[in-house]
Coordinates of C-alpha atoms in Angstrom, one line a residue:
X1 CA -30.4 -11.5 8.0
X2 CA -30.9 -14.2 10.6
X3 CA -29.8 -11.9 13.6
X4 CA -32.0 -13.7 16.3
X5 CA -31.0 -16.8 16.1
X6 CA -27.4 -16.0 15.7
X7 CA -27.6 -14.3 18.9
X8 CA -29.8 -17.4 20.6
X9 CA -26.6 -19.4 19.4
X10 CA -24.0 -17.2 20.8
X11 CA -25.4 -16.7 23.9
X12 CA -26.0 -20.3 23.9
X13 CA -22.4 -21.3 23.3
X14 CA -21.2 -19.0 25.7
X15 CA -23.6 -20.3 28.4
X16 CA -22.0 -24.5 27.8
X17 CA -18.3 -22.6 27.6
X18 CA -19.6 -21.4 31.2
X19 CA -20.9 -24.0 32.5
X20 CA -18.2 -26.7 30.8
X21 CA -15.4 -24.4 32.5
X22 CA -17.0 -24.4 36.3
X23 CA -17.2 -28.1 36.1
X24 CA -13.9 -29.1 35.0
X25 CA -11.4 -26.5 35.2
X26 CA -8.4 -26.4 37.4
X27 CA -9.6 -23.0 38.3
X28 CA -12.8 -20.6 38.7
X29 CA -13.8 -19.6 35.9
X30 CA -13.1 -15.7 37.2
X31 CA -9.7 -16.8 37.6
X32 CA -9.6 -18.4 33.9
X33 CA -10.8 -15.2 32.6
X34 CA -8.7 -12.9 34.5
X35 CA -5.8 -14.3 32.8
X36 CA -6.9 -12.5 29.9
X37 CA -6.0 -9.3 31.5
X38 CA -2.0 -10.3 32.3
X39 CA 0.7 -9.3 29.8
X40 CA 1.0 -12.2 28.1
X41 CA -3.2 -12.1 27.7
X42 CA -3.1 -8.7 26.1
X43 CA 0.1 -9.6 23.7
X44 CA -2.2 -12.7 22.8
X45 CA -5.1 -10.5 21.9
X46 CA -3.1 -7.8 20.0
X47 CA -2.0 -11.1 18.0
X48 CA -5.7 -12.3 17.3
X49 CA -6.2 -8.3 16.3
X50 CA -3.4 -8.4 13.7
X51 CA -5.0 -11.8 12.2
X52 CA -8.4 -10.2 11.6
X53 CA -6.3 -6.8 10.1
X54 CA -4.2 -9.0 7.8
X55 CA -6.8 -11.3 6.8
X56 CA -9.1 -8.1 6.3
X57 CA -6.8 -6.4 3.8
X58 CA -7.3 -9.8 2.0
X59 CA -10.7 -9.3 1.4
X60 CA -10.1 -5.9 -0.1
X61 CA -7.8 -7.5 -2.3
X62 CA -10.4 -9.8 -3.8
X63 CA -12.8 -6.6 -3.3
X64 CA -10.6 -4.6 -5.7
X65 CA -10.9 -8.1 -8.2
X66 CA -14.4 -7.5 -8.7
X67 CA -13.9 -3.5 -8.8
X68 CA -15.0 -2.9 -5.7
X69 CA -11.6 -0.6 -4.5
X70 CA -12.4 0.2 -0.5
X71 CA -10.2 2.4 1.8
X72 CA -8.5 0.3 4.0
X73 CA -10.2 2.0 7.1
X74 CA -13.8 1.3 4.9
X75 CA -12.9 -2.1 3.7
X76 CA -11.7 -3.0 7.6
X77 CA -14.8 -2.3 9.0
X78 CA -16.8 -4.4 6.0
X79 CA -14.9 -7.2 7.3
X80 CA -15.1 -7.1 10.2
X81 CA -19.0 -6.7 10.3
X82 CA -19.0 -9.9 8.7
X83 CA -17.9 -11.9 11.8
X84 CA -21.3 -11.1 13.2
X85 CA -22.3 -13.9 11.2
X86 CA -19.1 -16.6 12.3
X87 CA -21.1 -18.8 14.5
X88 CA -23.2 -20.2 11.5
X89 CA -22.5 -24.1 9.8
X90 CA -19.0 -24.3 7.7
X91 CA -19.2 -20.0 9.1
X92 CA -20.9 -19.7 5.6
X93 CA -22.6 -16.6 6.7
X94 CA -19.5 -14.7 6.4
X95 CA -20.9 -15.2 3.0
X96 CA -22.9 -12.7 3.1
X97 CA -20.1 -9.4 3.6
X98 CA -20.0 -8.2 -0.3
X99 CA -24.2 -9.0 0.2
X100 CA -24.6 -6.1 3.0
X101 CA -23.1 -3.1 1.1
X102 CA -25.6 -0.3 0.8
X103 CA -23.7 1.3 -2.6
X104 CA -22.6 -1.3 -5.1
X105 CA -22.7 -4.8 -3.7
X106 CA -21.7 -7.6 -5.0
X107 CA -23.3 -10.3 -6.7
X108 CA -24.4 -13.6 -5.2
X109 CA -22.0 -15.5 -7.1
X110 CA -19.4 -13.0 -6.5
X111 CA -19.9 -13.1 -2.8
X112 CA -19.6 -16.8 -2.2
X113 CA -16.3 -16.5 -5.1
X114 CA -14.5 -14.5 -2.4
X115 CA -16.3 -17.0 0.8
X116 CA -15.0 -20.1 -1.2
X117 CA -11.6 -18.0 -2.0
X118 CA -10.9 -17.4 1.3
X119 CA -11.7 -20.8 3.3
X120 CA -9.7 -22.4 0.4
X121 CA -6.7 -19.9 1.5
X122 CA -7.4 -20.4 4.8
X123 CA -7.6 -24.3 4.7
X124 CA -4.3 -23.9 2.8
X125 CA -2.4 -22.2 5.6
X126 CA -3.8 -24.1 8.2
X127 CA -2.8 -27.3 6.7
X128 CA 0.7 -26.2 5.7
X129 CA 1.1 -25.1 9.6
X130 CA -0.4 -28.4 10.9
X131 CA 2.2 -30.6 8.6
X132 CA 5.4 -30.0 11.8
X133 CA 3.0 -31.7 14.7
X134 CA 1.1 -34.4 12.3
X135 CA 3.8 -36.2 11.7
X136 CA 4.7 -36.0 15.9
X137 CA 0.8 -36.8 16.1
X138 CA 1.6 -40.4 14.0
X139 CA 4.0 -41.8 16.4
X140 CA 1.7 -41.7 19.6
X141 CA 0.1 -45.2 20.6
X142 CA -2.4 -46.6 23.6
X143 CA -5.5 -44.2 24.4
X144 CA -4.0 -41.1 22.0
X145 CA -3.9 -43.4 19.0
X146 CA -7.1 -42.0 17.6
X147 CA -4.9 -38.2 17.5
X148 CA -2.5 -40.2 15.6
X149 CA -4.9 -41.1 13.2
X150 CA -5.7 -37.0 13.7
X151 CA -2.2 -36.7 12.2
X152 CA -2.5 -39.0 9.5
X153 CA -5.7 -37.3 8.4
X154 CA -4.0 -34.4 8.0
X155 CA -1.1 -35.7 6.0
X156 CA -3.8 -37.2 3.8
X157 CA -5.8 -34.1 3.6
X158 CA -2.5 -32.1 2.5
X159 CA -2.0 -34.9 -0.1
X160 CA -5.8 -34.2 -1.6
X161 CA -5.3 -30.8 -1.6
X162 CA -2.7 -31.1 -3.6
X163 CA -4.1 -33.9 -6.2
X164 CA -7.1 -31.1 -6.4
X165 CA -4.6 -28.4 -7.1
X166 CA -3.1 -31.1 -9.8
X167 CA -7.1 -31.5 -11.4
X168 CA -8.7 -27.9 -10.9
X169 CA -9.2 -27.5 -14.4
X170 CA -11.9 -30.5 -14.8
X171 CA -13.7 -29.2 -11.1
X172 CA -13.1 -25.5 -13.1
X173 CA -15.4 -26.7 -15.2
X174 CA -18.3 -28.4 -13.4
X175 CA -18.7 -25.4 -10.6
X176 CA -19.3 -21.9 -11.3
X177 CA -18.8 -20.5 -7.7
X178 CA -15.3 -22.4 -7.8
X179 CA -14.0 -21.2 -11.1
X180 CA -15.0 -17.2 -9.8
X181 CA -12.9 -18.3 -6.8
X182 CA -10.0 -19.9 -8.5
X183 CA -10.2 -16.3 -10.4
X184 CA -9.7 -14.2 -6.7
X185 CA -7.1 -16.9 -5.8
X186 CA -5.0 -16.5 -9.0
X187 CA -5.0 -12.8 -8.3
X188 CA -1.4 -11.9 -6.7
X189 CA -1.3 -15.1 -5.0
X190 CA 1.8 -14.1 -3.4
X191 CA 0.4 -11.6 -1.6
X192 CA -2.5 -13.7 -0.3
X193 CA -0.6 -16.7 0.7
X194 CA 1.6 -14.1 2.9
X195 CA -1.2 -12.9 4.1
X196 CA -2.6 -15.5 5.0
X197 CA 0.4 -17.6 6.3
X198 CA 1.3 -14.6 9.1
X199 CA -2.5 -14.3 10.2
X200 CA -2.8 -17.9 11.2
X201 CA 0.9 -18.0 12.7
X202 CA 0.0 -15.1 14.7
X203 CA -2.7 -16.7 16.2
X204 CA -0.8 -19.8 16.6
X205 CA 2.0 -17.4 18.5
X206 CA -1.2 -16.3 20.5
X207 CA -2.0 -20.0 21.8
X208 CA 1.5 -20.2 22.5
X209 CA 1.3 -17.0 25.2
X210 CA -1.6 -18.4 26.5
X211 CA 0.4 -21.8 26.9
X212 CA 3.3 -20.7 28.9
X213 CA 1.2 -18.0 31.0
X214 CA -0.9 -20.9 32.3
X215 CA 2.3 -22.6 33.0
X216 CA 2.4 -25.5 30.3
X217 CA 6.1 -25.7 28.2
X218 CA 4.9 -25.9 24.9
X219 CA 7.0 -24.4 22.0
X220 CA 5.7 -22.2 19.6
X221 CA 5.8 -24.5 16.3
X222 CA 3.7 -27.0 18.4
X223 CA 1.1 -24.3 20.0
X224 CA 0.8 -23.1 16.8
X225 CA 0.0 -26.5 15.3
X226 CA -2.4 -27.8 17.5
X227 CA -4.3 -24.6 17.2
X228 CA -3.9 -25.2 13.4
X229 CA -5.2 -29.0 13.5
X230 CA -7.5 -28.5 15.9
X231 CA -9.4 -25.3 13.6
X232 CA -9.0 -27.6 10.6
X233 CA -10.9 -30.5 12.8
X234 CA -13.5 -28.0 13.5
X235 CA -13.8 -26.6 9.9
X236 CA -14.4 -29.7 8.9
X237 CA -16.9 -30.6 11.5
X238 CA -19.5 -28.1 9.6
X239 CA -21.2 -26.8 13.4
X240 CA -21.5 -23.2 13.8
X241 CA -17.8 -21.8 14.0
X242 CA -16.4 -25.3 14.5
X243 CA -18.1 -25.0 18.0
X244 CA -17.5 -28.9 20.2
X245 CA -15.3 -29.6 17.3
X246 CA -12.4 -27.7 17.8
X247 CA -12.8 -27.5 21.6
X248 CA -12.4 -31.2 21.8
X249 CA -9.9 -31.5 19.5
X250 CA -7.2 -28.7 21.0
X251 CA -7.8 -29.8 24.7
X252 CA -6.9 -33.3 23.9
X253 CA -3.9 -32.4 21.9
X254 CA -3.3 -30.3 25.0
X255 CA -3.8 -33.5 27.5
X256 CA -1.7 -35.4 24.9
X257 CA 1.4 -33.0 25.5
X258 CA 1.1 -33.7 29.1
X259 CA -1.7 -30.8 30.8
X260 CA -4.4 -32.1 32.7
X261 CA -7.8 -32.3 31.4
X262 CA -8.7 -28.7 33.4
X263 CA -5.7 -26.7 32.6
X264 CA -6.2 -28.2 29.0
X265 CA -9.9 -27.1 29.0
X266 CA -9.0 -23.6 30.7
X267 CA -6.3 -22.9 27.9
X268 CA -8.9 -23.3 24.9
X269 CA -11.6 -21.8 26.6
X270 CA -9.0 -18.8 27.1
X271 CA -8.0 -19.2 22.9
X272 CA -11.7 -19.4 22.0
X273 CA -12.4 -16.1 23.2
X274 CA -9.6 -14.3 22.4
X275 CA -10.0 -16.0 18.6
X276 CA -13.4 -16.2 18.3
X277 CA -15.6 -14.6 20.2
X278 CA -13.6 -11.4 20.6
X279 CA -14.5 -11.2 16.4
X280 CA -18.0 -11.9 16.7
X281 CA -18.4 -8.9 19.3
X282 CA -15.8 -6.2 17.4
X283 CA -18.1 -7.9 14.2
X284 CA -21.5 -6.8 15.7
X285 CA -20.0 -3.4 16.9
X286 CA -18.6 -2.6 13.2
X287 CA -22.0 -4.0 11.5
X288 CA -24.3 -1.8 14.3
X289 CA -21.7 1.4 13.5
X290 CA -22.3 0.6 9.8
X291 CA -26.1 0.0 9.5
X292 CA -27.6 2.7 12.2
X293 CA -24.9 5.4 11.7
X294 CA -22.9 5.5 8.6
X295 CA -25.6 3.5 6.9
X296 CA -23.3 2.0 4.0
X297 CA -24.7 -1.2 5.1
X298 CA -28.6 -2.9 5.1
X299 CA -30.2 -6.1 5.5
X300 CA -32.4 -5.7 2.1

């Protein structure tokens, strides 16, 4: 596994997040980071925590498809080992999590089924919680037009989605990879739409405690909306975790609801870390634990 150059990239990110942050925030960056430590910083991380937990007991769901039944504490760890591998294009090295098992891994095919299953549930929920501030996103004019157009892309993106729902069975046919994921997705699909649903919303809740801790009176359907928009923007964008991409896209959505530029910046610096780059460092904790001591994981 490309482990150096993941790390070259993460440290690389963090470095511009640094350096982005002294230049243009309201505050220090100390001061920006500090914030993580007030009440409303810890509820927002205990959010973020409860994503990765419900969107983990996903995974073993669509483990168990392919008769791959993991404890939840085992099947946890497994997925969260996989973040290690976020900040790589369209985060297609998450990929790679039914790939690392040291007993009875899964199958190429089988692993990208469950990638492809997921991003499709994810792009899914994200949409379906962007649809309340697209259609607020349309009616802004002058400099914020091109959000506006951000709305409308969204509204047109739902639309496709649902036209492909409408045609699976003829893309069914022409890709392997999506007809093993249609498979995972047509397993208790219920469930995984619940899932799913409550682990972006609690993130969305998260950007929202961030928000009003940094003193900018947003409500909760729209923080959780522009967090929604802006991480379909990103996902879209194909960089390493959405990195530049979703950073620009939330802080102007920010500016747009009336912060300045450096509070705007400060916020998504502050949801970045507690949504991303908190994951990739639990992920390389879990995947060290689960290669050098419980070894149920190699790189073979």
């Amino acid at each position: 596994m490309p482990i150096k150059p993941l790390l070259l990239v993460m440290g690389a990110a963090a470095s511009v997040y640094a350096a982005v942050l002294a230049v243009f925030a309201d505050h220090s960056p100390l001061v920006t980071l500090q914030a993580l430590g007030s009440l409303a910083g810890v509820q927002a991380i205990a959010l973020c925590l409860l994503n990765y937990l419900l969107r983990g007991l996903r995974w073993r769901l669509w483990m168990a498809h392919y008769g791959r039944p993991l404890q939840i504490t085992e099947a946890l760890r497994f997925y969260l080992a996989g973040y290690t591998f976020t900040p790589t294009p369209g985060n297609v090295g998450e990929a790679a999590r039914g790939l690392l098992l040291a007993r009875n891994p899964l199958s190429a095919t089988q692993s990208l089924a469950i990638f492809g299953a997921e991003r499709l549930a994810d792009l899914l929920s994200l949409l379906l919680l962007c649809l309340p501030v697209a259609w607020w996103l349309t009616g802004l004019a002058g400099p914020q037009r091109v959000l506006g157009l951000a709305g409308l892309a969204v509204l047109a993106a739902f639309t496709v989605f649902a036209l492909l729902f409408r045609f699976r069975h003829k893309l069914l046919l022409r890709f392997a990879w999506l007809n093993e994921a249609w498979a995972c997705l047509a397993s208790r699909p219920l469930l995984w739409l619940g899932l799913s649903l409550i682990a972006w919303m609690a993130q969305g809740v998260a950007v929202w405690l961030l928000c009003r801790e940094a003193g900018l009176s947003v409500s909760t359907l729209e923080a959780t909306g522009f967090y929604a928009l802006a991480m379909v923007g990103g996902a879209l964008s194909l960089l390493p975790a959405g990195l530049g991409g979703m950073e620009a896209i939330l802080t102007a959505l920010l500016v747009a609801h009336g912060a300045s530029a450096g509070l705007a910046l400060g916020i998504t610096v502050q949801v970045r870390l507690v949504t991303l780059w908190l994951a990739v460092a639990i992920g390389a904790l879990a995947l060290v634990y689960s290669a050098a001591i419980r070894k149920d994981i190699n790189f073979r």
